[in-house]
Short mmCIF file of N, CA and C in Angstrom, two decimals:
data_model
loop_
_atom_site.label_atom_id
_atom_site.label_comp_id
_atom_site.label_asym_id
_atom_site.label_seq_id
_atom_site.Cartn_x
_atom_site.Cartn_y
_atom_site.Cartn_z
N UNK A 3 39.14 -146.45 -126.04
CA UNK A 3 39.58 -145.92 -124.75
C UNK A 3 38.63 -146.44 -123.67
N UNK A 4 38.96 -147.43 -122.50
CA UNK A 4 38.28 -147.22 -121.65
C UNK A 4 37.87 -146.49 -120.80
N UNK A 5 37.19 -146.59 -119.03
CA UNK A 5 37.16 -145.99 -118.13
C UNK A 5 38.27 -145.92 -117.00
N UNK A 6 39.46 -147.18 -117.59
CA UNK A 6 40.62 -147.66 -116.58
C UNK A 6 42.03 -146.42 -116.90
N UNK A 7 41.47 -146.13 -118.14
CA UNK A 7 42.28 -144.77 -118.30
C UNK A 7 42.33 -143.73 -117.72
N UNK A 8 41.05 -143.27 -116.80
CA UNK A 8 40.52 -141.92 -115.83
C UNK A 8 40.68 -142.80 -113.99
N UNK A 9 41.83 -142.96 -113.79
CA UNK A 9 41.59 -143.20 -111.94
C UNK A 9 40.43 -142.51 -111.07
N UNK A 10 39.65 -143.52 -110.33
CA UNK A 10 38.86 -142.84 -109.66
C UNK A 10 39.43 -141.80 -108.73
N UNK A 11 40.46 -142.44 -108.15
CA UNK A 11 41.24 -141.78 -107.16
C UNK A 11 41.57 -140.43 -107.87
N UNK A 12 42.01 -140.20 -108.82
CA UNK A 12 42.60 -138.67 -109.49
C UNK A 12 41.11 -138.34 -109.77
N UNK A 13 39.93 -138.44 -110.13
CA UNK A 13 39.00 -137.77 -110.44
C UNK A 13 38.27 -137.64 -108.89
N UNK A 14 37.98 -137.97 -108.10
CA UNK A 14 37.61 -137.78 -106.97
C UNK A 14 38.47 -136.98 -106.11
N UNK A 15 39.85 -136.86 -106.33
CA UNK A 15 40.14 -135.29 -105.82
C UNK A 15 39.94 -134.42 -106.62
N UNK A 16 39.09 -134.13 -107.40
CA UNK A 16 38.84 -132.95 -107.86
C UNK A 16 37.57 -132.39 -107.48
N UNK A 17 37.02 -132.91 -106.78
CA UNK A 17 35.23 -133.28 -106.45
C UNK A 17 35.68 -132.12 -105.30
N UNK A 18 35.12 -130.95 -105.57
CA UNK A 18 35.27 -130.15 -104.48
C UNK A 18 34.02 -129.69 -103.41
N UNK A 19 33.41 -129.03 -102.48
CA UNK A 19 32.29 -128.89 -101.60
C UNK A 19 32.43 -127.87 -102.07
N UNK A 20 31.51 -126.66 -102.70
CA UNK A 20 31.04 -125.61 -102.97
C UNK A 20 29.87 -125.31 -102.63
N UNK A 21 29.25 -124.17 -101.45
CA UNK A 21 28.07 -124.15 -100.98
C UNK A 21 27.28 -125.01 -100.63
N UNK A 22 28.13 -126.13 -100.39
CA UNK A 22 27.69 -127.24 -99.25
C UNK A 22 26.74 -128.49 -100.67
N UNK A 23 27.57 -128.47 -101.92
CA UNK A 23 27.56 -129.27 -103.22
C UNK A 23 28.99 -129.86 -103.32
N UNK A 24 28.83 -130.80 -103.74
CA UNK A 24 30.01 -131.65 -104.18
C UNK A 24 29.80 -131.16 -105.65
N UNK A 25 31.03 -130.25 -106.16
CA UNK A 25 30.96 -129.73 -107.64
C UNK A 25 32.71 -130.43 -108.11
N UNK A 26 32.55 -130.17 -109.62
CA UNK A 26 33.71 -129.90 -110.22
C UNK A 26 34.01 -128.85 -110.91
N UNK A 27 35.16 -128.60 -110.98
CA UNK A 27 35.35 -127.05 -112.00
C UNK A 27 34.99 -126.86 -113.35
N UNK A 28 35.45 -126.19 -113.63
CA UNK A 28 35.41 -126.15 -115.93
C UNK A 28 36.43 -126.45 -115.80
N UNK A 29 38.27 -125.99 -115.47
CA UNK A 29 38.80 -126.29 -116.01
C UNK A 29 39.54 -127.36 -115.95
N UNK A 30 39.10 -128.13 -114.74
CA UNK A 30 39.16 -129.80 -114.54
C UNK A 30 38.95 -130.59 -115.14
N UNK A 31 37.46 -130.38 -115.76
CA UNK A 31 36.95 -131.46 -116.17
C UNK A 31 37.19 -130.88 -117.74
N UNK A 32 38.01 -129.67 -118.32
CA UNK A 32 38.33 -129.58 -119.34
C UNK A 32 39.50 -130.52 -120.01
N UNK A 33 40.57 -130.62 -118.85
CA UNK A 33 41.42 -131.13 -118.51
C UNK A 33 41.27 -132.87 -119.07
N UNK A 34 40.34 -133.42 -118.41
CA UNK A 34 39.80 -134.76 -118.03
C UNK A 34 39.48 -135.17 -119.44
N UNK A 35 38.31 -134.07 -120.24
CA UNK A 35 38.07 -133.96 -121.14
C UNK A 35 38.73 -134.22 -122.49
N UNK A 36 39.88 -132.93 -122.24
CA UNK A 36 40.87 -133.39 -123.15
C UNK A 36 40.48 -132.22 -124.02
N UNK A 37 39.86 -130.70 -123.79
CA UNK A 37 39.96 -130.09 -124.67
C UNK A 37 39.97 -128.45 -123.87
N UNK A 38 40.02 -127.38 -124.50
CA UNK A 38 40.10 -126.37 -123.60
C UNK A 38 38.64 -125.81 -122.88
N UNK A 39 39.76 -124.86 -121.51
CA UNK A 39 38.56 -124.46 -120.71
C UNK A 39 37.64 -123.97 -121.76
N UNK A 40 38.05 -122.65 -122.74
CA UNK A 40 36.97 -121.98 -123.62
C UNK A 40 36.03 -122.79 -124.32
N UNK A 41 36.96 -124.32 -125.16
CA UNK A 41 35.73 -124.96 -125.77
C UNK A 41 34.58 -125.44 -124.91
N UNK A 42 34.98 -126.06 -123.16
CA UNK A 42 33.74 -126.77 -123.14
C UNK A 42 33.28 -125.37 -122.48
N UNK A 43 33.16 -124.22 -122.17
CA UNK A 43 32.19 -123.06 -121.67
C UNK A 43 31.73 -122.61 -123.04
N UNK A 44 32.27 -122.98 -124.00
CA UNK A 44 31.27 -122.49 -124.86
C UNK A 44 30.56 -123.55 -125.76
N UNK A 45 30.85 -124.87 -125.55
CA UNK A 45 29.67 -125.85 -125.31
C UNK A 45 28.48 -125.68 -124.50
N UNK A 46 28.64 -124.96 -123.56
CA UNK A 46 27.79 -125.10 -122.12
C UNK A 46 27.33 -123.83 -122.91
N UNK A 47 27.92 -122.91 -123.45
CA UNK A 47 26.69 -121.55 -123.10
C UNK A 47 25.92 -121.91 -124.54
N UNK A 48 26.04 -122.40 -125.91
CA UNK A 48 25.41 -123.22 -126.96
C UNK A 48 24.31 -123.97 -126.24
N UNK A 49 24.59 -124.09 -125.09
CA UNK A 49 23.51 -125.32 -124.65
C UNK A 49 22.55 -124.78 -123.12
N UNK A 50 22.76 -123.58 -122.68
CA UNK A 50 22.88 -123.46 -121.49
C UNK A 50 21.12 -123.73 -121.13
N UNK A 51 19.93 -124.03 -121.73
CA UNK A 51 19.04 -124.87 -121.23
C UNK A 51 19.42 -125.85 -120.97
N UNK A 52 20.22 -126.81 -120.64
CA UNK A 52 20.35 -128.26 -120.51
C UNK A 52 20.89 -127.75 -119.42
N UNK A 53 21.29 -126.41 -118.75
CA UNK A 53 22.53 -126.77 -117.66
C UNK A 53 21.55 -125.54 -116.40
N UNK A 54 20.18 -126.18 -115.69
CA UNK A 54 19.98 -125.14 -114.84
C UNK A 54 20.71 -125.00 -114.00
N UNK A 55 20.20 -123.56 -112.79
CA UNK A 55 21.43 -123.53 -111.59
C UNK A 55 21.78 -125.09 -110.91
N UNK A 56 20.59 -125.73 -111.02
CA UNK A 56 21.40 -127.01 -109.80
C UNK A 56 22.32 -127.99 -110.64
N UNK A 57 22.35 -127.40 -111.78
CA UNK A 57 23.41 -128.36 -112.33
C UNK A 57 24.71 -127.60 -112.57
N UNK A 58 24.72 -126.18 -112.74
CA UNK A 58 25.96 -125.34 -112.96
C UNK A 58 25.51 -124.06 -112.66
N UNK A 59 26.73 -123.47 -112.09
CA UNK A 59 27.13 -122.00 -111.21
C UNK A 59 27.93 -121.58 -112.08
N UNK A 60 28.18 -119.99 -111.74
CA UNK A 60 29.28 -119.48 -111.85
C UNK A 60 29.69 -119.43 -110.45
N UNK A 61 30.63 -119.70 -110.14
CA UNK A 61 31.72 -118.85 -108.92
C UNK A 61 31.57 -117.84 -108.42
N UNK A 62 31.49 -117.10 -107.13
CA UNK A 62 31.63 -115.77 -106.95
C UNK A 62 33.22 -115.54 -106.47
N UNK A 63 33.40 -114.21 -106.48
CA UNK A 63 34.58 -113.75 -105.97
C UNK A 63 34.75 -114.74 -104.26
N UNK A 64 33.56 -114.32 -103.53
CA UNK A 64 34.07 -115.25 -102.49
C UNK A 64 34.55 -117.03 -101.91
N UNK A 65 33.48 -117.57 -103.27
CA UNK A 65 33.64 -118.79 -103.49
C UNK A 65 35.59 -119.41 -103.93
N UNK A 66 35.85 -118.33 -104.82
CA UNK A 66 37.44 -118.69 -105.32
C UNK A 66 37.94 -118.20 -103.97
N UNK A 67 37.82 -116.99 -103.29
CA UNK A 67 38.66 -116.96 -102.01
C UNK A 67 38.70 -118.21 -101.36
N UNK A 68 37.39 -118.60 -100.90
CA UNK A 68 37.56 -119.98 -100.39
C UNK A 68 38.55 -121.04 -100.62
N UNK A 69 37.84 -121.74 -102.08
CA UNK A 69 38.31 -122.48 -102.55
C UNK A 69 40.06 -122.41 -102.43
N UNK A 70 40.57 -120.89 -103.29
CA UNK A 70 42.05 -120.56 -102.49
C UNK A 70 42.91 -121.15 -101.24
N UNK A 71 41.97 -120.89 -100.65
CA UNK A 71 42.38 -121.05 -99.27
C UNK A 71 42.54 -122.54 -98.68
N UNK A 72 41.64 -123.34 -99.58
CA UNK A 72 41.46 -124.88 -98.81
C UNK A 72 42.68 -125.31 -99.68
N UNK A 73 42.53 -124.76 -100.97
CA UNK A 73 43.59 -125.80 -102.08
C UNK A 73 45.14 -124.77 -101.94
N UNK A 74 46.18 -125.68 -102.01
CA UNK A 74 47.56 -124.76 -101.72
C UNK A 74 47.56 -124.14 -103.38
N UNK A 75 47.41 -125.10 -104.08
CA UNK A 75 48.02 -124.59 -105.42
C UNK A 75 47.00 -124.39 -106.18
N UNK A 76 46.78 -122.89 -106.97
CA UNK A 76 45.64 -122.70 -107.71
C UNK A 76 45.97 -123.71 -108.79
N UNK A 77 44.75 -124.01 -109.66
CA UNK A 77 45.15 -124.03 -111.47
C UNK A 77 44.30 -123.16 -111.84
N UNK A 78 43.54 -122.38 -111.37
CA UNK A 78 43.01 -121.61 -112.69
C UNK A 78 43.53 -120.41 -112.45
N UNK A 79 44.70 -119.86 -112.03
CA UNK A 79 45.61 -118.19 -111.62
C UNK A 79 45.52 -118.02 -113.18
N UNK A 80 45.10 -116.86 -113.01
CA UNK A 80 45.28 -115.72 -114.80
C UNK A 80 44.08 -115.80 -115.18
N UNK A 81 43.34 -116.02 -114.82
CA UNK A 81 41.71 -116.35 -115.65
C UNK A 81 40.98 -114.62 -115.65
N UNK A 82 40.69 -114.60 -117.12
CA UNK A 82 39.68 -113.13 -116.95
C UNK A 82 38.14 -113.80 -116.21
N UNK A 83 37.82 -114.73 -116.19
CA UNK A 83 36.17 -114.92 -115.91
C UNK A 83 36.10 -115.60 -114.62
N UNK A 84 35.05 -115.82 -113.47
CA UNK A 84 35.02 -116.87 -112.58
C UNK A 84 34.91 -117.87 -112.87
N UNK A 85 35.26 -118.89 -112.17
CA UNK A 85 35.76 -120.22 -112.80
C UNK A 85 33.62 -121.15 -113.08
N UNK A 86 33.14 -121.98 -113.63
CA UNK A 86 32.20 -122.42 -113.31
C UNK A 86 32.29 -123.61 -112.98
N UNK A 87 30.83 -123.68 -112.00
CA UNK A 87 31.13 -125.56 -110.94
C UNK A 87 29.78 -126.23 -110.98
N UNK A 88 30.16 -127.48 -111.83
CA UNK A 88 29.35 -128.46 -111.95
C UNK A 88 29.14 -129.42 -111.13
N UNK A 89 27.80 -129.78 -110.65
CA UNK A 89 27.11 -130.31 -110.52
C UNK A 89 27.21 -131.86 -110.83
N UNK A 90 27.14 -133.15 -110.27
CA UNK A 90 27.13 -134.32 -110.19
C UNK A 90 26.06 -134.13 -111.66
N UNK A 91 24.73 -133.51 -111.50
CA UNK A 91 23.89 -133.96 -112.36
C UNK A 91 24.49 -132.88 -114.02
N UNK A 92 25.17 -131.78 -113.65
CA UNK A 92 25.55 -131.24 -114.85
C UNK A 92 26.50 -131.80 -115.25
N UNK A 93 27.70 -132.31 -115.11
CA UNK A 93 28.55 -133.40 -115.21
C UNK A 93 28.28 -134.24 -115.94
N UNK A 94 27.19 -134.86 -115.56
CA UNK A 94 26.00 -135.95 -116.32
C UNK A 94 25.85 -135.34 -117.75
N UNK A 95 25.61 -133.48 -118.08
CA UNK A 95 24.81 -133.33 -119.12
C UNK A 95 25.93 -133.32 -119.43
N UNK A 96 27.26 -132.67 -119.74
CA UNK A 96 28.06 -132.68 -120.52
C UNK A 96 28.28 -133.35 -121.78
N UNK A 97 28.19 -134.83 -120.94
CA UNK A 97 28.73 -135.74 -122.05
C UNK A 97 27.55 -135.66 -123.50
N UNK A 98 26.40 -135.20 -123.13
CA UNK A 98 25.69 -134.97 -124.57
C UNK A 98 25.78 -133.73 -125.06
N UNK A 99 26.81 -133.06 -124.42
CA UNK A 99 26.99 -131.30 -125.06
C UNK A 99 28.40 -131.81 -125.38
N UNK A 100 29.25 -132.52 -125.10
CA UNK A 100 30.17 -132.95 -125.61
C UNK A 100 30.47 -134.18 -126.73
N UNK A 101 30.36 -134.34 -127.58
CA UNK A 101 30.07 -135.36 -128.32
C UNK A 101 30.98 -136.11 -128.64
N UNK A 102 31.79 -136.41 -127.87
CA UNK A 102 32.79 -137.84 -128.40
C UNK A 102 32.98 -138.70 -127.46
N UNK A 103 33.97 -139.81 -128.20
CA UNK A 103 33.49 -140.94 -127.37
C UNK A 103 34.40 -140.70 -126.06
N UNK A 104 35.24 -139.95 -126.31
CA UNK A 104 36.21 -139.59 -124.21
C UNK A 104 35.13 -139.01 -123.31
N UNK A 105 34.59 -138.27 -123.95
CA UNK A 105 33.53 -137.46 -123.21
C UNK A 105 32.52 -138.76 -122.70
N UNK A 106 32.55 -139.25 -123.00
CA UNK A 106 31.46 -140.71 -122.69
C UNK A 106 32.50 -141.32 -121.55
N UNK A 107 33.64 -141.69 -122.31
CA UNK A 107 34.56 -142.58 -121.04
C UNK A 107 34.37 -141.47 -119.74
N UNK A 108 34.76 -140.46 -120.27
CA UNK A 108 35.37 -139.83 -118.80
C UNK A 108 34.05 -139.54 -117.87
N UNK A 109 32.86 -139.34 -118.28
CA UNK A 109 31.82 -138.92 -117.48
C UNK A 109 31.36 -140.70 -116.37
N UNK A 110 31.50 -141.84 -117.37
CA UNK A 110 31.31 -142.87 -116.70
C UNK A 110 32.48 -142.98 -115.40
N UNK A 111 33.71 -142.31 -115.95
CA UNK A 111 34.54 -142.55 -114.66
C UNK A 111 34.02 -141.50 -113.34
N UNK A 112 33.66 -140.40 -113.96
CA UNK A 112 33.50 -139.00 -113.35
C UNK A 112 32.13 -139.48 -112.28
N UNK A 113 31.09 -140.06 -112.85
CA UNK A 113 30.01 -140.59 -112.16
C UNK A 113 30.08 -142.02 -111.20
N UNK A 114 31.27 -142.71 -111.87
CA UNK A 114 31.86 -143.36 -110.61
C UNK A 114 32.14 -142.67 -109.61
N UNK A 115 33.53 -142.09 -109.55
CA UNK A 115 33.92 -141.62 -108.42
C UNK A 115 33.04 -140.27 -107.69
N UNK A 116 31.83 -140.12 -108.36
CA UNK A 116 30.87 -139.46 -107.14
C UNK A 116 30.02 -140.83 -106.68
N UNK A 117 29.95 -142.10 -106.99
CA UNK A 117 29.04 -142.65 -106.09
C UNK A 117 30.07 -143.16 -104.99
N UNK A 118 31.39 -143.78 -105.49
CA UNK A 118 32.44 -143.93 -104.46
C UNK A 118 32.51 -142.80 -103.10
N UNK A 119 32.63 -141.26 -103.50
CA UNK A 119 32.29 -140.43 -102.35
C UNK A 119 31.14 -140.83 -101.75
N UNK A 120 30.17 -140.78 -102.32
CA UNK A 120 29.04 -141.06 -101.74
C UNK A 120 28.79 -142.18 -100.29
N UNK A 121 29.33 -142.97 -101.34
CA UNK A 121 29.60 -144.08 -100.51
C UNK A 121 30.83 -144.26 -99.06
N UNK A 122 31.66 -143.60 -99.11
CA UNK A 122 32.70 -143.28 -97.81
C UNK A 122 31.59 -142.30 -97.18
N UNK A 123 31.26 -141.14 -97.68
CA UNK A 123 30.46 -140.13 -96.67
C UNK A 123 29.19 -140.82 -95.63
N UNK A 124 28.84 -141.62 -96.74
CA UNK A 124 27.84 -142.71 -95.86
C UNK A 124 28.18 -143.55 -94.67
N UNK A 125 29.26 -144.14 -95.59
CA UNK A 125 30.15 -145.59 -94.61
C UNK A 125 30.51 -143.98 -92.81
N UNK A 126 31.09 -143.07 -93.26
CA UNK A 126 31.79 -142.06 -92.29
C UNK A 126 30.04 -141.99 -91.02
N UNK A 127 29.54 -141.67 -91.77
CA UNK A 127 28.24 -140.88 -91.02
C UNK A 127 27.55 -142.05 -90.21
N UNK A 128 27.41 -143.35 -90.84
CA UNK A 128 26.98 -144.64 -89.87
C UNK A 128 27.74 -144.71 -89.06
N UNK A 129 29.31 -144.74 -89.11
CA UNK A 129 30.18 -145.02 -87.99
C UNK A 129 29.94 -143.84 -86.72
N UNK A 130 29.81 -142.54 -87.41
CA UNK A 130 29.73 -141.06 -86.46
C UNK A 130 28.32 -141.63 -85.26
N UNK A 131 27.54 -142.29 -86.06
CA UNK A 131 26.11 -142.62 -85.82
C UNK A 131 25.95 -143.84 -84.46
N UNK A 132 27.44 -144.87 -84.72
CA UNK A 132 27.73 -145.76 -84.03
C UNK A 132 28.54 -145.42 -82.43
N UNK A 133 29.46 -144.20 -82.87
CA UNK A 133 30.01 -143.82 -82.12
C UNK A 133 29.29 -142.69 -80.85
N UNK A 134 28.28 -142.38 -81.52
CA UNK A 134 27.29 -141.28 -80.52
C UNK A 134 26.78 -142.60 -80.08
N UNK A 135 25.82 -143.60 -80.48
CA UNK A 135 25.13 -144.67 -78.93
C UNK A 135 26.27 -145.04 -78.29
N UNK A 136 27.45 -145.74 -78.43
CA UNK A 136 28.25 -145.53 -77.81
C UNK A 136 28.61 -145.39 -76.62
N UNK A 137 28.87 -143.64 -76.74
CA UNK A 137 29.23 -142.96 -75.93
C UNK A 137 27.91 -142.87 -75.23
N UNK A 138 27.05 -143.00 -75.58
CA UNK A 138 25.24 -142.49 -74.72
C UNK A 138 25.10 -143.81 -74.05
N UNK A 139 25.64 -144.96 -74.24
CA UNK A 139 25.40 -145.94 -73.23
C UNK A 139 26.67 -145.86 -72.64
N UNK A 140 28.15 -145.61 -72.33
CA UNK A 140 28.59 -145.67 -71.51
C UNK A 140 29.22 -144.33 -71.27
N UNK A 141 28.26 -143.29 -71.21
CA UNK A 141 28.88 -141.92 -70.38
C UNK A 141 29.12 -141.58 -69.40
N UNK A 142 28.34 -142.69 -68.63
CA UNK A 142 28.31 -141.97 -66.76
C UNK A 142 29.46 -143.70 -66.05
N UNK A 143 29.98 -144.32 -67.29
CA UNK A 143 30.91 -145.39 -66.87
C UNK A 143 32.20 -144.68 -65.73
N UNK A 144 33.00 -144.08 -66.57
CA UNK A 144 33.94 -143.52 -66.92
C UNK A 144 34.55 -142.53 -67.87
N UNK A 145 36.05 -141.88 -66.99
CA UNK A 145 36.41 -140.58 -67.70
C UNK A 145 36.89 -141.09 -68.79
N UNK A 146 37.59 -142.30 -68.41
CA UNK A 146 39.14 -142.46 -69.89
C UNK A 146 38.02 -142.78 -70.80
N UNK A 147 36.60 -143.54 -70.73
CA UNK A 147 36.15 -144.09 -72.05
C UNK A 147 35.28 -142.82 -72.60
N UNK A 148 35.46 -141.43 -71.54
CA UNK A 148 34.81 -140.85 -72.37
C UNK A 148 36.00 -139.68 -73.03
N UNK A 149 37.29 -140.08 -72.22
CA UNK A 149 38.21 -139.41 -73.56
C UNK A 149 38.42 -140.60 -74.69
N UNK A 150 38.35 -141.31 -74.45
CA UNK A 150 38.50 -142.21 -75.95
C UNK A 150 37.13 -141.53 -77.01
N UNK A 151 36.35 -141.35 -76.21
CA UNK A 151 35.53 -141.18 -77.22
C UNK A 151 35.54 -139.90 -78.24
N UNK A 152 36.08 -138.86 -77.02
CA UNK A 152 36.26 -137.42 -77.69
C UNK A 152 37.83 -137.71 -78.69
N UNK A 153 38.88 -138.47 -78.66
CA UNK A 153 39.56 -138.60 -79.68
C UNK A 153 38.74 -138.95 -80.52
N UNK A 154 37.95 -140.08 -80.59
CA UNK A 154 37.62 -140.74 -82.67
C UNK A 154 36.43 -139.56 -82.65
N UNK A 155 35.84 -139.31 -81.66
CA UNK A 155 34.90 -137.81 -82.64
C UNK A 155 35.73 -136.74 -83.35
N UNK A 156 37.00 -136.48 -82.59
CA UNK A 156 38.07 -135.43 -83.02
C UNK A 156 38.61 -135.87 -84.44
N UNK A 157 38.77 -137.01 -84.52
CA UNK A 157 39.56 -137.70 -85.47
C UNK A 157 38.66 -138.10 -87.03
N UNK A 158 37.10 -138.28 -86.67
CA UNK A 158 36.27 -137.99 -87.64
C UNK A 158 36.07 -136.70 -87.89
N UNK A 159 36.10 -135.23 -87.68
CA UNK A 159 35.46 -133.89 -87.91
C UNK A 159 37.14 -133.69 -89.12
N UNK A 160 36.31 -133.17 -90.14
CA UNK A 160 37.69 -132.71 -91.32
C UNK A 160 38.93 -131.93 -90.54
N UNK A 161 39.42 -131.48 -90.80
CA UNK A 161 40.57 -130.79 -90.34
C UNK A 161 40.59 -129.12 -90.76
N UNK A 162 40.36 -128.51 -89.63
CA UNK A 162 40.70 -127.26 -89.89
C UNK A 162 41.61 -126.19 -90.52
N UNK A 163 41.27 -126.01 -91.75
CA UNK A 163 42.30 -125.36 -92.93
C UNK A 163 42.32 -124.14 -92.47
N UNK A 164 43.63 -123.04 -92.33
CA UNK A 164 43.80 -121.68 -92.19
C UNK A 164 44.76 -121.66 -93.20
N UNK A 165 44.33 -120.11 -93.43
CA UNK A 165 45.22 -119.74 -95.15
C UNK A 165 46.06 -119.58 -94.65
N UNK A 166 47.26 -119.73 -95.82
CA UNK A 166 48.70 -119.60 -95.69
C UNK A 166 48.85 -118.50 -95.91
N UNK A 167 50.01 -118.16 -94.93
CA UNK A 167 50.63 -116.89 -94.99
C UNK A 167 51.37 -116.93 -96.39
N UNK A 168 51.26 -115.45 -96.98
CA UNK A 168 52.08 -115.47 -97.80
C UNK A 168 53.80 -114.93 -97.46
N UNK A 169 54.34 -115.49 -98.59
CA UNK A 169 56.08 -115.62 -98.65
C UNK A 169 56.40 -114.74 -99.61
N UNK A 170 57.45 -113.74 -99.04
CA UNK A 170 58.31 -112.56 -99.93
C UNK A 170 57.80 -110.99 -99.25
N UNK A 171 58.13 -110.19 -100.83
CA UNK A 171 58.15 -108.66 -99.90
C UNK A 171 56.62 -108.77 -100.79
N UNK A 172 56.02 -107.45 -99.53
CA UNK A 172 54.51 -107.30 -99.84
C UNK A 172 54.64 -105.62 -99.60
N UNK A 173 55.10 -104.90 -101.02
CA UNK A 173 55.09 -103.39 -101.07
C UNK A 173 54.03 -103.16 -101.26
#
């Protein structure tokens, strides 16, 4: 099995911002994995020296509200436990708490597509960087070049998510 089997593109939307971390879930990367949420959390708790906090969380109640709210469609609805979120570097440990050879493919893809983020967040932040001198050498030009400018600042800042209303009767 190679790494051409795991798209960066499908593993890099799963790369979520949790407390201001680029994490992945358990049951994502169970998914990815190829085995259930329970086996790899109870890989992880067999092992849980290898996995300090900066490499894996549990979730709080407010963290899944969040998360809720940014993503339309849950996958983990029905779960008795909070979901847990790994870490770029816990991600990393897996693959030796996981012992086969997918677990190897998929972490090489998985550690791709965090340097790929990496790499747009960078490429994003030089341009943000380009666009402030910019505007600081020609502010006192003109108005229109300084609405041009407030579009691509508008157009770089993420997009403001508000939860969806919910649909049906609410007795």
């Amino acid at each position: 099995m190679t790494s051409r089997s795991f798209p960066t593109e499908n593993i890099a939307s799963r790369i979520l911002l949790v407390r201001r971390q680029k994490v992945m879930l358990d049951a994502h990367l169970a998914e990815l994995y190829g085995v259930t949420t329970k086996a790899l959390i109870q890989a992880v708790r067999r092992n849980l020296n290898r996995f300090p906090s900066d490499f894996m969380f549990v979730l709080t109640d407010q963290d899944v509200a969040i998360l809720r709210s940014q993503i339309v469609t849950s996958s983990w609805g029905g779960r008795r436990t909070l979901p847990y979120a790994f870490t770029e570097q816990g991600v990393a440990m897996l693959s030796s708490v996981l012992n086969s050879e997918r677990a190897v493919q998929v972490n090489i893809a998985i550690m791709r597509a965090f340097v790929k983020l990496r790499e747009i967040l960078t490429t994003h932040r030089e341009l943000a960087e380009k666009i402030a001198e910019l505007e600081n050498k020609y502010r006192q030009h003109d108005d229109k070049i300084q609405a041009v400018f407030d579009a691509i600042r508008e157009l770089l800042e993420p997009p403001q998510v508000s939860p969806k209303r919910r649909i049906g009767f609410r007795g």
